[in-house]
Amino acid sequence: MARNPITLFKLAVRFITYDVWRMTADNVSGTLRYLISVVKALFLSVRFFVSDRMMEKASALTYYTLLSIVPLFALILGIAKGFNVQDALEQTLANGTAATSDGTIHYIFSFANSYLEHSKTGVIMGIGIVMLLWVIYSLIGNIEAVFNQIWQQKEGRSTVRKVTDYLSIMIVIPILIFLVCGLQIASHTIVNSEYLEGFLSDTLRWVFKWIPILLIIIVFTFIYIVIPNAKVKFTNALIAGTVAGVGFIIFQNLYLSGQIWVSKYSAIYGSFAALPLLLLWLQMSWVICLYGAELSFAAQNMRNFEFEKDTQNISRRYYDFLCVVVSGLIYSEFPNRKFTAEEISVILHLPSKLSANIISHLRDVEVINETIDSNGIGQEHIWTPGKPVGEYTIGQLFEDADMHGSSDFRFDYTKIFDREWQAIVEMRTAGKEAGQHILVRDLKLDYDKLEKLCNTSRSRKQIFKKFSMKA
């Protein structure tokens, strides 16, 4: 029986917002798993792009970039002059960048040349260089702040790290732009050379045409790895860099093909037309760049949003039960093995967000403690028992959970509703007494049974084997 479009639309919305998040690496495999991952990453990236108000952030970065564009080009031009390729660089940018189709690049380079000319001698030279570096430093700082918001990092780099990392970025980015421009010139010359026409195969011509595109993808990938104060996996950065790079190239071509815009603006605004066109190009470039950053975050953190609606609507009884399970895992294996939050989530096959909530609750109740473990590569946050392992019972766990927090409000409702309060106390006491003789450490996880029940992916199996190997 055919369904009407409204019903199909509702089913599609339910699938994207609910059903697909109940499909995990445990119960799907092969091509379907990758298709589901694509759907999840695209949905999350669009959702975060809207909720994080990235259009407004793109507008703010457009403003900061406009203020910094002359010092930035002065730095790039200074490096290009060191290699004596400033003319080729300007010509390449003029021919290959959509924002410069109206001659804007020539204005910018003339301003950059003036900036360098006025910064050549004496005290003025020192002040000019300091101001140049400070403006670019501030621009990178604003970009990092937006990227840290995307990656939900509350703290940015320290001042020392900012100075060292930003100086590295100031050096690397111009070099990458220089390489892109240089290889673009070389590839264009080779492909269109009459002398080499008989020596180049179609495959080599295709490779040379794609070199500039690959370099643009590399630039975006580099930005997504280096700028945020977070550990971004290369694969996720590369995926986002590819999407952003292809999107940027498509936008460039669409912009360049719309030359009618330039003629209309020039007819109305004259030479002033360069400014709104430049603003439009900067705005759309930042939109593409920030969407790529959201995509890299979404691709790396999809597991955190599995069973999201179920996690939000979890029953009190089942939440308490999972608190016992998580505590039992930590207590029963201590001191032989210690676990990170990710390992607890993987071993118990819990959604990452739910396991994080439970761990946070158990930490607040002081059932577990957080410690820092240096493993030679970096630092890991591991969780250990917060109570005596040989004495702590399930009944005491619930007692600690019930007593945690404040009950000192304006009125003492326990006296106003004395009978009801006593009934609740008696029910809770009866439940706690049932668990007073069961130690939390006595929970024994049957790893073999878990492995049979869950069809784990290769990455999960590796973690499982590492942290579930019996002594």
Short mmCIF file of C-alpha atoms in Angstrom, two decimals:
data_model
loop_
_atom_site.label_atom_id
_atom_site.label_comp_id
_atom_site.label_asym_id
_atom_site.label_seq_id
_atom_site.Cartn_x
_atom_site.Cartn_y
_atom_site.Cartn_z
CA MET A 1 0.00 0.00 0.00
CA ALA A 2 1.48 3.32 -1.12
CA ARG A 3 2.09 5.88 1.59
CA ASN A 4 1.46 9.57 1.12
CA PRO A 5 4.42 11.99 1.01
CA ILE A 6 3.71 13.39 4.47
CA THR A 7 3.91 9.92 6.04
CA LEU A 8 7.13 9.16 4.17
CA PHE A 9 8.59 12.48 5.30
CA LYS A 10 7.71 11.72 8.94
CA LEU A 11 9.30 8.26 8.63
CA ALA A 12 12.45 9.79 7.13
CA VAL A 13 12.67 12.36 9.94
CA ARG A 14 12.17 9.63 12.57
CA PHE A 15 14.86 7.50 10.94
CA ILE A 16 17.41 10.32 10.84
CA THR A 17 16.68 11.68 14.32
CA TYR A 18 15.98 8.44 16.22
CA ASP A 19 16.20 5.05 14.50
CA VAL A 20 19.65 5.51 12.97
CA TRP A 21 21.10 6.37 16.40
CA ARG A 22 20.03 2.95 17.68
CA MET A 23 22.18 1.29 15.00
CA THR A 24 25.74 0.85 16.23
CA ALA A 25 28.88 -0.95 15.17
CA ASP A 26 27.64 -3.88 17.29
CA ASN A 27 24.60 -4.66 15.15
CA VAL A 28 25.52 -3.47 11.63
CA SER A 29 28.54 -4.21 9.50
CA GLY A 30 30.02 -3.85 6.04
CA THR A 31 28.74 -1.23 3.61
CA LEU A 32 25.65 -0.51 5.70
CA ARG A 33 27.82 0.55 8.63
CA TYR A 34 29.66 3.12 6.50
CA LEU A 35 26.42 4.45 4.99
CA ILE A 36 24.95 4.85 8.47
CA SER A 37 28.13 6.63 9.61
CA VAL A 38 27.81 9.05 6.68
CA VAL A 39 24.17 9.78 7.56
CA LYS A 40 25.06 10.34 11.23
CA ALA A 41 28.03 12.60 10.45
CA LEU A 42 26.07 14.73 7.97
CA PHE A 43 23.09 15.06 10.32
CA LEU A 44 25.24 16.01 13.32
CA SER A 45 27.36 18.47 11.34
CA VAL A 46 24.29 20.32 10.03
CA ARG A 47 22.65 20.23 13.46
CA PHE A 48 25.74 21.63 15.20
CA PHE A 49 26.34 24.17 12.43
CA VAL A 50 22.88 25.61 13.10
CA SER A 51 22.88 25.26 16.91
CA ASP A 52 26.38 26.75 17.25
CA ARG A 53 25.29 29.70 15.09
CA MET A 54 28.18 29.28 12.71
CA MET A 55 26.75 31.76 10.19
CA GLU A 56 27.23 34.49 12.80
CA LYS A 57 30.72 33.18 13.59
CA ALA A 58 31.54 33.26 9.86
CA SER A 59 30.43 36.91 9.72
CA ALA A 60 32.65 37.77 12.70
CA LEU A 61 35.66 36.01 11.16
CA THR A 62 34.97 37.81 7.87
CA TYR A 63 35.27 41.11 9.75
CA TYR A 64 38.51 40.05 11.49
CA THR A 65 39.93 38.75 8.21
CA LEU A 66 39.14 42.00 6.44
CA LEU A 67 41.02 43.91 9.14
CA SER A 68 43.96 41.51 8.89
CA ILE A 69 44.08 40.95 5.14
CA VAL A 70 46.72 43.59 4.34
CA PRO A 71 49.16 42.50 7.11
CA LEU A 72 48.54 38.86 6.12
CA PHE A 73 49.35 39.53 2.48
CA ALA A 74 52.34 41.62 3.56
CA LEU A 75 53.69 38.56 5.38
CA ILE A 76 53.03 36.30 2.37
CA LEU A 77 54.56 38.88 0.02
CA GLY A 78 57.61 39.22 2.25
CA ILE A 79 58.21 35.46 2.08
CA ALA A 80 57.58 35.47 -1.70
CA LYS A 81 60.11 38.28 -2.17
CA GLY A 82 62.64 36.18 -0.32
CA PHE A 83 62.26 33.58 -3.08
CA ASN A 84 61.92 36.26 -5.80
CA VAL A 85 58.52 34.94 -6.93
CA GLN A 86 56.29 37.84 -5.85
CA ASP A 87 55.15 38.62 -9.42
CA ALA A 88 54.25 35.00 -10.14
CA LEU A 89 52.41 34.75 -6.83
CA GLU A 90 50.31 37.84 -7.54
CA GLN A 91 49.52 36.70 -11.08
CA THR A 92 48.51 33.22 -9.92
CA LEU A 93 46.19 34.57 -7.23
CA ALA A 94 44.72 37.03 -9.71
CA ASN A 95 43.96 34.27 -12.20
CA GLY A 96 42.89 31.50 -9.85
CA THR A 97 40.98 33.11 -6.98
CA ALA A 98 37.33 34.02 -7.29
CA ALA A 99 37.64 36.96 -4.91
CA THR A 100 40.13 38.58 -7.22
CA SER A 101 38.24 38.28 -10.49
CA ASP A 102 37.45 42.01 -10.26
CA GLY A 103 41.05 43.08 -9.69
CA THR A 104 40.81 43.15 -5.89
CA ILE A 105 44.05 41.20 -5.55
CA HIS A 106 46.00 43.98 -7.24
CA TYR A 107 44.64 46.50 -4.72
CA ILE A 108 45.55 44.23 -1.82
CA PHE A 109 49.06 43.62 -3.12
CA SER A 110 49.59 47.34 -3.65
CA PHE A 111 48.53 48.00 -0.04
CA ALA A 112 50.79 45.16 1.15
CA ASN A 113 53.72 46.62 -0.82
CA SER A 114 53.08 50.02 0.76
CA TYR A 115 52.95 48.38 4.19
CA LEU A 116 56.34 46.74 3.60
CA GLU A 117 57.85 49.93 2.17
CA HIS A 118 56.87 51.93 5.27
CA SER A 119 58.29 49.27 7.57
CA LYS A 120 61.84 49.11 6.19
CA THR A 121 63.90 51.38 8.35
CA GLY A 122 64.70 52.18 11.99
CA VAL A 123 62.18 52.16 14.78
CA ILE A 124 59.31 52.18 12.29
CA MET A 125 60.53 48.83 10.98
CA GLY A 126 60.38 47.25 14.44
CA ILE A 127 56.95 48.70 15.21
CA GLY A 128 55.67 47.66 11.79
CA ILE A 129 56.82 44.07 12.20
CA VAL A 130 55.36 43.86 15.71
CA MET A 131 52.02 45.25 14.53
CA LEU A 132 51.99 42.89 11.55
CA LEU A 133 52.61 39.85 13.75
CA TRP A 134 50.12 41.05 16.39
CA VAL A 135 47.28 41.49 13.88
CA ILE A 136 47.84 38.02 12.43
CA TYR A 137 48.23 36.60 15.96
CA SER A 138 44.85 38.10 16.92
CA LEU A 139 43.21 36.67 13.79
CA ILE A 140 44.48 33.17 14.52
CA GLY A 141 43.36 33.57 18.15
CA ASN A 142 39.82 34.39 17.03
CA ILE A 143 39.82 31.43 14.64
CA GLU A 144 41.02 29.12 17.43
CA ALA A 145 38.26 30.39 19.74
CA VAL A 146 35.60 29.42 17.18
CA PHE A 147 37.21 26.03 16.54
CA ASN A 148 37.44 25.37 20.30
CA GLN A 149 33.73 26.11 20.60
CA ILE A 150 33.05 23.58 17.85
CA TRP A 151 35.16 20.98 19.67
CA GLN A 152 33.56 21.93 23.02
CA GLN A 153 36.91 22.88 24.52
CA LYS A 154 36.38 25.36 27.34
CA GLU A 155 40.07 26.22 27.62
CA GLY A 156 42.32 27.44 24.84
CA ARG A 157 46.05 27.15 24.53
CA SER A 158 48.28 28.64 27.20
CA THR A 159 50.08 31.89 26.36
CA VAL A 160 53.38 30.08 25.72
CA ARG A 161 51.71 27.54 23.44
CA LYS A 162 49.86 30.30 21.61
CA VAL A 163 53.11 32.11 20.84
CA THR A 164 54.94 28.99 19.65
CA ASP A 165 52.01 27.40 17.79
CA TYR A 166 50.82 30.62 16.18
CA LEU A 167 54.32 31.50 14.98
CA SER A 168 54.53 28.04 13.40
CA ILE A 169 51.16 28.57 11.72
CA MET A 170 52.26 32.01 10.47
CA ILE A 171 55.22 30.36 8.77
CA VAL A 172 53.56 27.18 7.49
CA ILE A 173 50.35 28.69 6.04
CA PRO A 174 52.15 31.18 3.73
CA ILE A 175 54.48 28.39 2.60
CA LEU A 176 51.48 26.15 1.83
CA ILE A 177 49.84 28.98 -0.12
CA PHE A 178 53.12 29.56 -1.94
CA LEU A 179 53.34 25.85 -2.80
CA VAL A 180 49.73 25.78 -4.00
CA CYS A 181 50.35 28.78 -6.23
CA GLY A 182 53.69 27.47 -7.48
CA LEU A 183 52.38 24.01 -8.30
CA GLN A 184 49.29 25.54 -9.87
CA ILE A 185 51.53 27.54 -12.22
CA ALA A 186 53.70 24.49 -12.93
CA SER A 187 50.79 22.14 -13.58
CA HIS A 188 49.02 24.69 -15.79
CA THR A 189 52.23 25.27 -17.78
CA ILE A 190 52.92 21.55 -18.18
CA VAL A 191 49.37 20.67 -19.21
CA ASN A 192 49.18 23.47 -21.82
CA SER A 193 52.75 23.18 -23.10
CA GLU A 194 53.00 22.46 -26.82
CA TYR A 195 56.51 21.03 -26.38
CA LEU A 196 55.35 18.40 -23.88
CA GLU A 197 52.14 17.53 -25.69
CA GLY A 198 53.60 14.41 -27.24
CA PHE A 199 55.24 13.20 -24.02
CA LEU A 200 52.33 13.50 -21.56
CA SER A 201 49.76 10.74 -21.39
CA ASP A 202 46.13 11.44 -20.52
CA THR A 203 46.74 10.00 -17.06
CA LEU A 204 49.61 12.40 -16.35
CA ARG A 205 47.56 15.33 -17.59
CA TRP A 206 44.75 14.29 -15.26
CA VAL A 207 47.21 14.03 -12.35
CA PHE A 208 48.65 17.50 -12.99
CA LYS A 209 45.15 19.00 -13.17
CA TRP A 210 44.26 17.50 -9.79
CA ILE A 211 47.44 18.57 -7.97
CA PRO A 212 46.12 22.04 -7.00
CA ILE A 213 42.87 20.49 -5.72
CA LEU A 214 44.78 17.98 -3.62
CA LEU A 215 46.89 20.78 -2.15
CA ILE A 216 43.76 22.76 -1.20
CA ILE A 217 42.46 19.64 0.56
CA ILE A 218 45.79 19.33 2.38
CA VAL A 219 45.55 22.98 3.52
CA PHE A 220 42.06 22.43 4.96
CA THR A 221 43.15 19.18 6.61
CA PHE A 222 46.12 20.96 8.18
CA ILE A 223 43.82 23.70 9.52
CA TYR A 224 41.41 21.18 11.08
CA ILE A 225 44.25 19.34 12.85
CA VAL A 226 46.33 22.29 14.03
CA ILE A 227 43.92 25.11 14.90
CA PRO A 228 41.63 23.57 17.58
CA ASN A 229 43.04 22.90 21.03
CA ALA A 230 41.92 19.27 20.77
CA LYS A 231 43.29 15.98 19.52
CA VAL A 232 41.80 15.59 16.04
CA LYS A 233 42.29 12.26 14.31
CA PHE A 234 43.88 12.52 10.89
CA THR A 235 41.18 10.46 9.17
CA ASN A 236 38.38 12.71 10.40
CA ALA A 237 40.35 15.85 9.50
CA LEU A 238 41.03 14.44 6.03
CA ILE A 239 37.35 13.64 5.45
CA ALA A 240 36.36 17.16 6.50
CA GLY A 241 39.26 18.66 4.51
CA THR A 242 38.13 16.80 1.39
CA VAL A 243 34.52 17.97 1.74
CA ALA A 244 35.58 21.56 2.50
CA GLY A 245 38.19 21.56 -0.29
CA VAL A 246 35.73 20.28 -2.90
CA GLY A 247 33.07 22.70 -1.65
CA PHE A 248 35.54 25.57 -1.83
CA ILE A 249 36.49 24.70 -5.42
CA ILE A 250 32.82 24.40 -6.45
CA PHE A 251 32.12 27.80 -4.90
CA GLN A 252 35.14 29.27 -6.70
CA ASN A 253 33.87 28.01 -10.05
CA LEU A 254 30.32 29.20 -9.42
CA TYR A 255 31.63 32.59 -8.36
CA LEU A 256 33.88 32.89 -11.39
CA SER A 257 31.09 31.80 -13.73
CA GLY A 258 28.85 34.57 -12.37
CA GLN A 259 30.84 37.40 -13.90
CA ILE A 260 27.56 39.21 -14.53
CA TRP A 261 27.54 40.07 -10.81
CA VAL A 262 30.80 41.92 -11.22
CA SER A 263 29.54 43.98 -14.16
CA LYS A 264 26.31 44.89 -12.34
CA TYR A 265 28.13 45.92 -9.15
CA SER A 266 30.71 47.87 -11.15
CA ALA A 267 27.96 49.73 -13.01
CA ILE A 268 26.38 50.78 -9.70
CA TYR A 269 29.32 51.18 -7.32
CA GLY A 270 32.27 51.72 -9.67
CA SER A 271 35.62 50.79 -8.11
CA PHE A 272 33.88 50.43 -4.72
CA ALA A 273 32.30 47.19 -6.07
CA ALA A 274 35.44 45.30 -5.03
CA LEU A 275 34.53 45.61 -1.33
CA PRO A 276 31.09 43.90 -1.26
CA LEU A 277 32.37 41.20 -3.62
CA LEU A 278 35.38 40.58 -1.39
CA LEU A 279 33.11 40.42 1.68
CA LEU A 280 30.84 37.91 -0.05
CA TRP A 281 33.81 35.72 -1.00
CA LEU A 282 35.28 35.84 2.52
CA GLN A 283 31.90 35.08 4.12
CA MET A 284 31.23 32.02 1.97
CA SER A 285 34.81 30.80 2.38
CA TRP A 286 34.47 30.92 6.17
CA VAL A 287 31.07 29.19 6.00
CA ILE A 288 32.66 26.32 4.08
CA CYS A 289 35.66 26.19 6.43
CA LEU A 290 33.53 26.18 9.61
CA TYR A 291 31.18 23.53 8.23
CA GLY A 292 34.22 21.34 7.61
CA ALA A 293 35.29 21.86 11.23
CA GLU A 294 31.81 20.80 12.40
CA LEU A 295 31.99 17.76 10.13
CA SER A 296 35.37 16.69 11.57
CA PHE A 297 33.94 17.00 15.12
CA ALA A 298 30.79 15.07 14.16
CA ALA A 299 32.78 12.27 12.47
CA GLN A 300 35.02 11.86 15.52
CA ASN A 301 32.26 11.97 18.15
CA MET A 302 29.35 10.05 16.60
CA ARG A 303 29.43 7.41 19.32
CA ASN A 304 28.71 10.05 21.94
CA PHE A 305 25.27 10.59 20.42
CA GLU A 306 24.15 6.97 20.01
CA PHE A 307 20.88 6.28 21.87
CA GLU A 308 20.77 10.00 22.65
CA LYS A 309 16.99 10.20 23.12
CA ASP A 310 16.95 6.93 25.07
CA THR A 311 19.71 8.28 27.31
CA GLN A 312 17.71 11.42 27.99
CA ASN A 313 14.59 9.36 28.82
CA ILE A 314 16.25 6.56 30.80
CA SER A 315 14.21 5.33 33.76
CA ARG A 316 15.41 5.99 37.31
CA ARG A 317 15.47 2.28 38.11
CA TYR A 318 17.59 1.34 35.09
CA TYR A 319 19.94 4.30 35.67
CA ASP A 320 20.52 3.12 39.26
CA PHE A 321 21.14 -0.40 38.01
CA LEU A 322 23.76 0.82 35.50
CA CYS A 323 25.44 2.79 38.30
CA VAL A 324 25.89 -0.53 40.11
CA VAL A 325 27.21 -2.20 36.93
CA VAL A 326 29.79 0.54 36.25
CA SER A 327 30.87 0.64 39.91
CA GLY A 328 31.09 -3.16 39.93
CA LEU A 329 33.40 -3.18 36.90
CA ILE A 330 35.78 -0.66 38.52
CA TYR A 331 35.71 -2.30 41.98
CA SER A 332 35.90 -5.95 40.86
CA GLU A 333 38.99 -5.47 38.68
CA PHE A 334 40.91 -3.15 41.04
CA PRO A 335 43.90 -3.10 41.52
CA ASN A 336 44.78 -5.48 38.68
CA ARG A 337 43.20 -3.33 35.99
CA LYS A 338 42.10 0.29 35.77
CA PHE A 339 39.80 1.84 33.20
CA THR A 340 39.30 5.07 31.28
CA ALA A 341 35.81 6.35 30.49
CA GLU A 342 36.14 5.16 26.89
CA GLU A 343 37.17 1.66 27.97
CA ILE A 344 34.22 1.42 30.37
CA SER A 345 31.87 2.45 27.56
CA VAL A 346 33.35 -0.05 25.10
CA ILE A 347 33.57 -3.02 27.49
CA LEU A 348 30.01 -2.59 28.77
CA HIS A 349 28.71 -1.51 25.33
CA LEU A 350 27.10 1.58 26.82
CA PRO A 351 26.48 4.76 24.81
CA SER A 352 29.38 7.12 25.49
CA LYS A 353 27.14 9.93 26.69
CA LEU A 354 25.30 7.65 29.14
CA SER A 355 28.51 6.17 30.54
CA ALA A 356 29.96 9.69 30.91
CA ASN A 357 26.86 10.80 32.84
CA ILE A 358 27.06 7.78 35.12
CA ILE A 359 30.79 8.24 35.75
CA SER A 360 30.23 11.92 36.52
CA HIS A 361 27.45 11.04 38.98
CA LEU A 362 29.55 8.36 40.72
CA ARG A 363 32.43 10.83 40.99
CA ASP A 364 30.20 13.46 42.58
CA VAL A 365 28.94 10.88 45.11
CA GLU A 366 32.61 9.92 45.73
CA VAL A 367 32.01 6.28 44.84
CA ILE A 368 34.89 6.50 42.35
CA ASN A 369 37.95 8.76 42.06
CA GLU A 370 39.68 10.23 39.02
CA THR A 371 43.44 9.82 38.72
CA ILE A 372 45.96 10.81 36.05
CA ASP A 373 48.07 8.05 34.54
CA SER A 374 51.15 8.93 32.47
CA ASN A 375 51.63 6.21 29.87
CA GLY A 376 54.74 7.53 28.15
CA ILE A 377 52.80 8.99 25.21
CA GLY A 378 50.46 11.29 27.05
CA GLN A 379 48.17 11.39 30.06
CA GLU A 380 45.04 9.33 30.60
CA HIS A 381 42.21 9.95 33.04
CA ILE A 382 41.47 6.67 34.79
CA TRP A 383 38.83 5.76 37.37
CA THR A 384 39.50 3.89 40.61
CA PRO A 385 37.38 2.97 43.68
CA GLY A 386 36.62 5.82 46.06
CA LYS A 387 35.60 3.57 48.98
CA PRO A 388 37.19 0.54 50.69
CA VAL A 389 36.83 -2.25 48.14
CA GLY A 390 36.42 -5.04 50.72
CA GLU A 391 33.65 -3.28 52.67
CA TYR A 392 31.58 -1.21 50.26
CA THR A 393 28.13 -2.66 49.51
CA ILE A 394 25.39 -1.90 47.01
CA GLY A 395 23.21 -0.71 49.91
CA GLN A 396 25.86 1.84 50.91
CA LEU A 397 26.15 2.98 47.29
CA PHE A 398 22.45 3.85 47.21
CA GLU A 399 22.71 5.45 50.65
CA ASP A 400 25.51 7.71 49.42
CA ALA A 401 23.54 8.57 46.27
CA ASP A 402 20.40 9.43 48.32
CA MET A 403 22.30 11.61 50.79
CA HIS A 404 24.26 13.53 48.15
CA GLY A 405 23.13 17.08 47.49
CA SER A 406 21.17 19.67 49.42
CA SER A 407 17.72 19.37 51.04
CA ASP A 408 17.83 22.73 52.82
CA PHE A 409 15.08 24.72 51.16
CA ARG A 410 12.73 27.48 52.27
CA PHE A 411 10.32 25.08 53.98
CA ASP A 412 10.97 21.73 55.61
CA TYR A 413 8.53 19.74 53.55
CA THR A 414 9.40 16.55 55.44
CA LYS A 415 7.50 17.97 58.44
CA ILE A 416 4.60 19.33 56.42
CA PHE A 417 4.15 15.96 54.65
CA ASP A 418 5.43 13.76 57.47
CA ARG A 419 3.43 10.62 56.60
CA GLU A 420 4.46 10.67 52.93
CA TRP A 421 8.09 11.33 53.83
CA GLN A 422 8.16 8.38 56.25
CA ALA A 423 6.67 6.12 53.59
CA ILE A 424 9.43 7.08 51.14
CA VAL A 425 12.14 6.62 53.79
CA GLU A 426 10.83 3.15 54.70
CA MET A 427 10.69 2.08 51.04
CA ARG A 428 14.21 3.31 50.38
CA THR A 429 15.49 1.73 53.60
CA ALA A 430 13.98 -1.63 52.65
CA GLY A 431 15.69 -1.49 49.29
CA LYS A 432 19.05 -0.56 50.80
CA GLU A 433 18.85 -3.35 53.38
CA ALA A 434 18.45 -5.85 50.55
CA GLY A 435 21.81 -4.74 49.19
CA GLN A 436 23.68 -4.39 52.48
CA HIS A 437 25.16 -7.89 52.19
CA ILE A 438 26.23 -7.63 48.53
CA LEU A 439 29.66 -6.13 47.97
CA VAL A 440 30.04 -3.94 44.89
CA ARG A 441 33.24 -5.79 44.00
CA ASP A 442 31.33 -9.09 43.80
CA LEU A 443 29.91 -8.14 40.41
CA LYS A 444 31.69 -10.44 37.97
CA LEU A 445 31.47 -9.48 34.34
CA ASP A 446 31.20 -12.47 32.00
CA TYR A 447 33.40 -11.28 29.16
CA ASP A 448 32.82 -14.37 27.04
CA LYS A 449 29.06 -13.91 27.24
CA LEU A 450 29.34 -10.24 26.36
CA GLU A 451 31.52 -11.07 23.38
CA LYS A 452 28.96 -13.58 22.10
CA LEU A 453 26.03 -11.21 22.59
CA CYS A 454 27.70 -8.27 20.86
CA ASN A 455 28.95 -8.51 17.31
CA THR A 456 31.77 -6.03 17.87
CA SER A 457 33.72 -4.21 15.20
CA ARG A 458 37.48 -4.70 14.82
CA SER A 459 38.37 -1.52 16.74
CA ARG A 460 36.13 -2.51 19.65
CA LYS A 461 37.53 -6.04 19.68
CA GLN A 462 41.05 -4.67 20.00
CA ILE A 463 40.08 -2.57 23.02
CA PHE A 464 38.04 -5.47 24.39
CA LYS A 465 40.95 -7.92 24.19
CA LYS A 466 43.35 -5.40 25.74
CA PHE A 467 41.20 -4.64 28.75
CA SER A 468 39.21 -7.86 29.24
CA MET A 469 42.08 -10.33 29.25
CA LYS A 470 41.68 -12.52 32.30
CA ALA A 471 44.55 -12.77 34.71
#
